[in-house]
mmCIF file of C-alpha atoms in Angstrom:
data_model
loop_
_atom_site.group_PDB
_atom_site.id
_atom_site.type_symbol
_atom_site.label_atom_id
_atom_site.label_comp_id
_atom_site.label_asym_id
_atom_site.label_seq_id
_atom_site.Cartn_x
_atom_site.Cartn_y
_atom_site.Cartn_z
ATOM 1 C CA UNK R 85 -3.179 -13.555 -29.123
ATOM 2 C CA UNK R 86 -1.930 -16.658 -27.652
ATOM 3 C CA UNK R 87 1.091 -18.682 -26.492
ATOM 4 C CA UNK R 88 2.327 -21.364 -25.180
ATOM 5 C CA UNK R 89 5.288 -22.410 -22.875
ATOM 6 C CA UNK R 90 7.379 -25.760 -22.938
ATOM 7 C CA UNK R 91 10.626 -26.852 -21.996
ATOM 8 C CA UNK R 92 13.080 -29.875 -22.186
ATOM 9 C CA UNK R 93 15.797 -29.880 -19.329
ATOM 10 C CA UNK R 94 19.179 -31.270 -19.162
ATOM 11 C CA UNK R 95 21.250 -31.124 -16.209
ATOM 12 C CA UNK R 96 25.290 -31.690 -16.664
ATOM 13 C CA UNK R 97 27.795 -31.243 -14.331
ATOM 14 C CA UNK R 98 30.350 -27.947 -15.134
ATOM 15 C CA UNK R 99 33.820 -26.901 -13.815
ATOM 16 C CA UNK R 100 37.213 -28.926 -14.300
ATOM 17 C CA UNK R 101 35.786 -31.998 -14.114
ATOM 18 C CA UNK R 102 35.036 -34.300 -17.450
ATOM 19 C CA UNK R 103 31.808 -36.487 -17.689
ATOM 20 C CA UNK R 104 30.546 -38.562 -20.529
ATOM 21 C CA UNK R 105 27.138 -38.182 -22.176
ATOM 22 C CA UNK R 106 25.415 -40.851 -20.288
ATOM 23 C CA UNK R 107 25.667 -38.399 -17.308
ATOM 24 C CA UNK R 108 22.769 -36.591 -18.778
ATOM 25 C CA UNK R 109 19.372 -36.676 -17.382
ATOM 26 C CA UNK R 110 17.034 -35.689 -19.891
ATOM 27 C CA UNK R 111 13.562 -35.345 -18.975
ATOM 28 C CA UNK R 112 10.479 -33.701 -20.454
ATOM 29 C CA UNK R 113 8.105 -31.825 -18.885
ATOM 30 C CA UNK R 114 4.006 -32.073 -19.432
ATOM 31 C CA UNK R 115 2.080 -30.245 -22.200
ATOM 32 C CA UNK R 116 2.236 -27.189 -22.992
ATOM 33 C CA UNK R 117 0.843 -24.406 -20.856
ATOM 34 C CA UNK R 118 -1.321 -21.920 -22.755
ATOM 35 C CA UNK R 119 -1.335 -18.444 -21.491
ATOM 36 C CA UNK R 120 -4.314 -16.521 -22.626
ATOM 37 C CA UNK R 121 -2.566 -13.397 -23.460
ATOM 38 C CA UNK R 122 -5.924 -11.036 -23.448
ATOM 39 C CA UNK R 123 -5.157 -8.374 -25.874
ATOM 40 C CA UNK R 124 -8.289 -6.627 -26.501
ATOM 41 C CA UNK R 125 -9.814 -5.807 -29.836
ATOM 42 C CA UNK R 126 -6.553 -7.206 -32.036
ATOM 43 C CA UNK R 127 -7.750 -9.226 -34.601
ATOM 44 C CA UNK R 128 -5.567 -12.363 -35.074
ATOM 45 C CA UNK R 129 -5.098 -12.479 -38.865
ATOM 46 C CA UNK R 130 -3.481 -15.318 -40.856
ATOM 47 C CA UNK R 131 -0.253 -14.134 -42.567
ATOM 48 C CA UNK R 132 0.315 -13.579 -45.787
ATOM 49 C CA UNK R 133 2.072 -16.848 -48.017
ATOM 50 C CA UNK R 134 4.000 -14.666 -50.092
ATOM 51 C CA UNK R 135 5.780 -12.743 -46.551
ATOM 52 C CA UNK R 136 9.988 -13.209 -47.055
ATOM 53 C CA UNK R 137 11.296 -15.553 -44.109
ATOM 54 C CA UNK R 138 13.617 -12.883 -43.346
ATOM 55 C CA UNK R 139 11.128 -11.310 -40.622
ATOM 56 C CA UNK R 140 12.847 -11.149 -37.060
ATOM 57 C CA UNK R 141 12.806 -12.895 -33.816
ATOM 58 C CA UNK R 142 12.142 -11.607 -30.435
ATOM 59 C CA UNK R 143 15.605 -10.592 -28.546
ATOM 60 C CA UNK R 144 16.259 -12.463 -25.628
ATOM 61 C CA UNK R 145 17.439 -10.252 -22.692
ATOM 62 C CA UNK R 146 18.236 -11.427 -18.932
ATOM 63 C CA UNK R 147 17.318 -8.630 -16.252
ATOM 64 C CA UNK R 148 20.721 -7.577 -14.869
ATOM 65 C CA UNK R 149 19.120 -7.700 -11.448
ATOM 66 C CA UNK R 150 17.657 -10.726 -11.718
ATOM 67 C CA UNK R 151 20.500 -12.758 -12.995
ATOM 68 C CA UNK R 152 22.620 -14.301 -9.767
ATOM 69 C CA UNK R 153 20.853 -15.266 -6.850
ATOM 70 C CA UNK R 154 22.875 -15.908 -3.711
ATOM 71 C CA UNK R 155 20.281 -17.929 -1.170
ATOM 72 C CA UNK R 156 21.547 -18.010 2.203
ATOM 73 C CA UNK R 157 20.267 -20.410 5.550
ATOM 74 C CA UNK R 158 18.053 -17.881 7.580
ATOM 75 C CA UNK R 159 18.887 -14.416 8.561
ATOM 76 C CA UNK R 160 22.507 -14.922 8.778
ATOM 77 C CA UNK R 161 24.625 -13.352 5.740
ATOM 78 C CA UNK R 162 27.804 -14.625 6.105
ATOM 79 C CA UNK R 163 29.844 -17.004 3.492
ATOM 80 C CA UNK R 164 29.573 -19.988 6.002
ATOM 81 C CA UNK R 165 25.330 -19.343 5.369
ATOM 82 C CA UNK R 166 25.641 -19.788 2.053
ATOM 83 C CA UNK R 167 22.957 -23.065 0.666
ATOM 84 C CA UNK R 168 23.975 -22.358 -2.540
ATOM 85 C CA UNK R 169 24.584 -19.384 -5.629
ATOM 86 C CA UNK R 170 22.762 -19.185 -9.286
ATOM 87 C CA UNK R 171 23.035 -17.618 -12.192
ATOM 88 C CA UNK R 172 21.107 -17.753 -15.465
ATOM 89 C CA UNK R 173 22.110 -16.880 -18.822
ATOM 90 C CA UNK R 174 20.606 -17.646 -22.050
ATOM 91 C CA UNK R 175 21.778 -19.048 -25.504
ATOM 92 C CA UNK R 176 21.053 -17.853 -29.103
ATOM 93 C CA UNK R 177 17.416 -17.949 -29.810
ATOM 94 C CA UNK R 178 15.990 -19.245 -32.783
ATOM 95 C CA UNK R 179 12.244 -18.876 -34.307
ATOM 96 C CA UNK R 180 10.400 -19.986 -37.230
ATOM 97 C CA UNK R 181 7.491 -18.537 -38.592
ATOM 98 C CA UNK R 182 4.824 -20.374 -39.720
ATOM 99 C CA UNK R 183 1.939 -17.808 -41.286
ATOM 100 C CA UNK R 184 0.780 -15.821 -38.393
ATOM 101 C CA UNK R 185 2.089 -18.513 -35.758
ATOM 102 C CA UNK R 186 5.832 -17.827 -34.252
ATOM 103 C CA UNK R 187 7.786 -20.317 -32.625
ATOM 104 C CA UNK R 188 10.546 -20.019 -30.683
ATOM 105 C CA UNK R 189 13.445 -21.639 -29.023
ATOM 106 C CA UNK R 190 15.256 -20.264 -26.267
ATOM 107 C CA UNK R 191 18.556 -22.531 -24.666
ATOM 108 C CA UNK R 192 18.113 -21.074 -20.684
ATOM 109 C CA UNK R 193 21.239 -22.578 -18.480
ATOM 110 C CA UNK R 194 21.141 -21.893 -14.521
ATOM 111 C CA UNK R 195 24.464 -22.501 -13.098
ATOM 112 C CA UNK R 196 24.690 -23.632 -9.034
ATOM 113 C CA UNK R 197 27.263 -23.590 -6.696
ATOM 114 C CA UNK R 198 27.241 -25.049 -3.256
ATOM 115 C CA UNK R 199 27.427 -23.122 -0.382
ATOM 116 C CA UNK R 200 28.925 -24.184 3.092
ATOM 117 C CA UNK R 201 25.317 -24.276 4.158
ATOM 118 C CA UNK R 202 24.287 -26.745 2.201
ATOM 119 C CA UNK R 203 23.617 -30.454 3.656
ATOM 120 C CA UNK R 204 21.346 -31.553 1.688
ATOM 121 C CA UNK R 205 23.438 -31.388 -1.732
ATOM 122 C CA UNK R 206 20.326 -29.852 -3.682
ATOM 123 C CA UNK R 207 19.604 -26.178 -5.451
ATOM 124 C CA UNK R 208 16.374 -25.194 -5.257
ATOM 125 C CA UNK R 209 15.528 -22.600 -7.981
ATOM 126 C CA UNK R 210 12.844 -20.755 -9.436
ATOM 127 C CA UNK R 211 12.713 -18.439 -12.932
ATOM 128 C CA UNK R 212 10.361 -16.899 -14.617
ATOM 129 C CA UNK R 213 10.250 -16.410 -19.023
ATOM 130 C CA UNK R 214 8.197 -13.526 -19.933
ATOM 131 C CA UNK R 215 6.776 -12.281 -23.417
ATOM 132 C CA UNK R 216 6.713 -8.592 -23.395
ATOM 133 C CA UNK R 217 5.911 -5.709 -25.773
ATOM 134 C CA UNK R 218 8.805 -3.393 -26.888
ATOM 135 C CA UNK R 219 7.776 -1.256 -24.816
ATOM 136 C CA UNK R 220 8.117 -3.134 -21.938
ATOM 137 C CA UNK R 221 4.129 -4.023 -21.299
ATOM 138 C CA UNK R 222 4.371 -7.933 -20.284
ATOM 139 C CA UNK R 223 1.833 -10.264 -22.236
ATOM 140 C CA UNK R 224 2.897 -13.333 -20.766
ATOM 141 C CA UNK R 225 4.451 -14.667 -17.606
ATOM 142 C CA UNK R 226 5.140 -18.333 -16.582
ATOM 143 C CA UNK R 227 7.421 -19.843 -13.968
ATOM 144 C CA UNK R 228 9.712 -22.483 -13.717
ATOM 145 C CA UNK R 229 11.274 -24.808 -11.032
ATOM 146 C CA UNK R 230 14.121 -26.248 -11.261
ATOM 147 C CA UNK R 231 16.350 -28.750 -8.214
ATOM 148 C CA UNK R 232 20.269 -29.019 -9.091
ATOM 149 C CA UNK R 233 21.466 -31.485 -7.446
ATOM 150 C CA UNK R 234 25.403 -31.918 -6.520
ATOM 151 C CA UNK R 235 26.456 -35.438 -6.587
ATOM 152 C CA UNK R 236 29.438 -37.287 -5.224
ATOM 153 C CA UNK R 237 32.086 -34.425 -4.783
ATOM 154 C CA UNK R 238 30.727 -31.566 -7.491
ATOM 155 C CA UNK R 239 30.538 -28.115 -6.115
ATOM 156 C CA UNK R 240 29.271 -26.841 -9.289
ATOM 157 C CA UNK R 241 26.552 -28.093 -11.515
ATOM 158 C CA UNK R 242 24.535 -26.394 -14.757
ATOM 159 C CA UNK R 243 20.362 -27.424 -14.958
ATOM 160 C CA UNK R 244 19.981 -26.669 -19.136
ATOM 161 C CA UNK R 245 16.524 -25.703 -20.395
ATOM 162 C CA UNK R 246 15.198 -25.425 -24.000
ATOM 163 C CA UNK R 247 12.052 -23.331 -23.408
ATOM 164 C CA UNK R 248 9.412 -23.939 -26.498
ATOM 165 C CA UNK R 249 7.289 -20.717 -27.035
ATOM 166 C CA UNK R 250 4.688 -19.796 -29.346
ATOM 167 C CA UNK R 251 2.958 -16.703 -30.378
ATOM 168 C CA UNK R 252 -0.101 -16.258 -32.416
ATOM 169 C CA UNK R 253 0.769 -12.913 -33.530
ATOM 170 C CA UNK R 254 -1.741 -10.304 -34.504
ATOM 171 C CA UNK R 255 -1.860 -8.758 -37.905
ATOM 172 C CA UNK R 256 0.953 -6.345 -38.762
ATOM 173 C CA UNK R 257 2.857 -7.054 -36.017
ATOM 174 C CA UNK R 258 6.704 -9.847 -36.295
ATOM 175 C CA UNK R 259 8.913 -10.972 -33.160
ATOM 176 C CA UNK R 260 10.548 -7.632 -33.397
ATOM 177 C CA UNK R 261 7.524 -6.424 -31.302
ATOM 178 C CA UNK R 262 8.458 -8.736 -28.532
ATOM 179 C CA UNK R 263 11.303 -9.258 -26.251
ATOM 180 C CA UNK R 264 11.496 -12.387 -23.940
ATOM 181 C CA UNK R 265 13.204 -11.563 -20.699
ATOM 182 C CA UNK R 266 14.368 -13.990 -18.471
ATOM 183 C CA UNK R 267 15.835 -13.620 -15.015
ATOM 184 C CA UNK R 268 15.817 -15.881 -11.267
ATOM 185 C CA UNK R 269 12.788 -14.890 -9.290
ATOM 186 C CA UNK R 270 14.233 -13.826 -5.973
ATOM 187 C CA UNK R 271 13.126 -12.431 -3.096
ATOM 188 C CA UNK R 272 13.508 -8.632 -1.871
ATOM 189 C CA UNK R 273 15.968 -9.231 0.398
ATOM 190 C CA UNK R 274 18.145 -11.548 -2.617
ATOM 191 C CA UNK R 275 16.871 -8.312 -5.326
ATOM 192 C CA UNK R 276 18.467 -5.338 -2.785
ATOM 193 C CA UNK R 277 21.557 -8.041 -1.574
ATOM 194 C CA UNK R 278 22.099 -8.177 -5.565
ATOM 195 C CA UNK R 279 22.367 -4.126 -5.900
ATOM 196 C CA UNK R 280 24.526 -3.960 -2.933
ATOM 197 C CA UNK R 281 27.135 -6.303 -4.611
ATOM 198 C CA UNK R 282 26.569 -6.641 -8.147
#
């Protein structure tokens, strides 16, 4: 089994404020990134022409605990050491089959919001897509960086992602095996600050 990780990003401003579409900075990323998935002894079996197109995607789920990340400036933990606040969430995902091949689309926004602490107007953020089993085994794990900046006088500011992934699927088996999860990759101090107040 294999598959492969791309993405297209977007960033637009969010809030109160208006902005036209020539605000958007659209840029794509390189190739994809194939992940060897390593599944032992599953033969990888074209599908069968005559199989209805009604055959599921993967659900999308963000990891409660790994969906806000507040990243403060050194040890301190008050509001005025605030650099900045994220959250993820995720859009409807689509797939299309194509034989044994799945691909999939999956819109991933991360939201920022400037802290106090923040001079240098800039979000620095990291998350991670994963292709797992159903029952929770992970396949496939790939991370992604993302900078928000927070020009002229915006506080708050969305980073928009289309991640591109496909699955050679193994025989018998239809994206209601999988789940993609999706969450901000923090550290432990961020994961146990998030349990304390979330």
């Amino acid at each position: 089994m294999t598959a492969y990780f791309s993405r297209l990003v977007t960033r637009r401003p969010v809030g109160s404020q208006t902005h036209s579409p020539n605000r958007h900075q659209t840029r794509r990323l390189g190739g994809p990134v194939r992940l060897l998935l390593g599944v032992a002894g599953l033969a990888l079996l074209a599908g069968c022409a005559s199989e209805p197109e009604t055959r599921p995607c993967p659900r999308a789920v963000v990891l409660k605990d790994a969906s806000r990340q507040v990243k403060f400036n050194g040890a301190g933990r008050d509001l005025t050491d605030v650099l900045f606040e994220a959250q993820i969430q995720t859009g409807a995902l689509s797939c299309e089959y194509d034989e044994n091949v799945l691909d999939i689309d999956l819109p991933v926004t991360v939201t920022a919001s400037r802290g106090p602490a923040n001079s240098d107007r800039l979000a620095n953020i990291r998350y991670f897509v994963a292709i797992a089993q159903t029952n929770e085994t992970v396949l496939a794990r790939e991370s992604f960086d993302i900078t928000i900046p927070f020009p002229g006088n915006r506080t708050r500011v969305a980073g928009q992602e289309g991640i591109g992934q496909v699955i050679t699927l193994p025989a018998g088996q239809d994206g209601g095996d999988y789940r993609i999860y999706v969450g901000l990759e923090l550290t432990h101090d961020e994961l146990d600050y998030n349990r304390a107040n979330y």
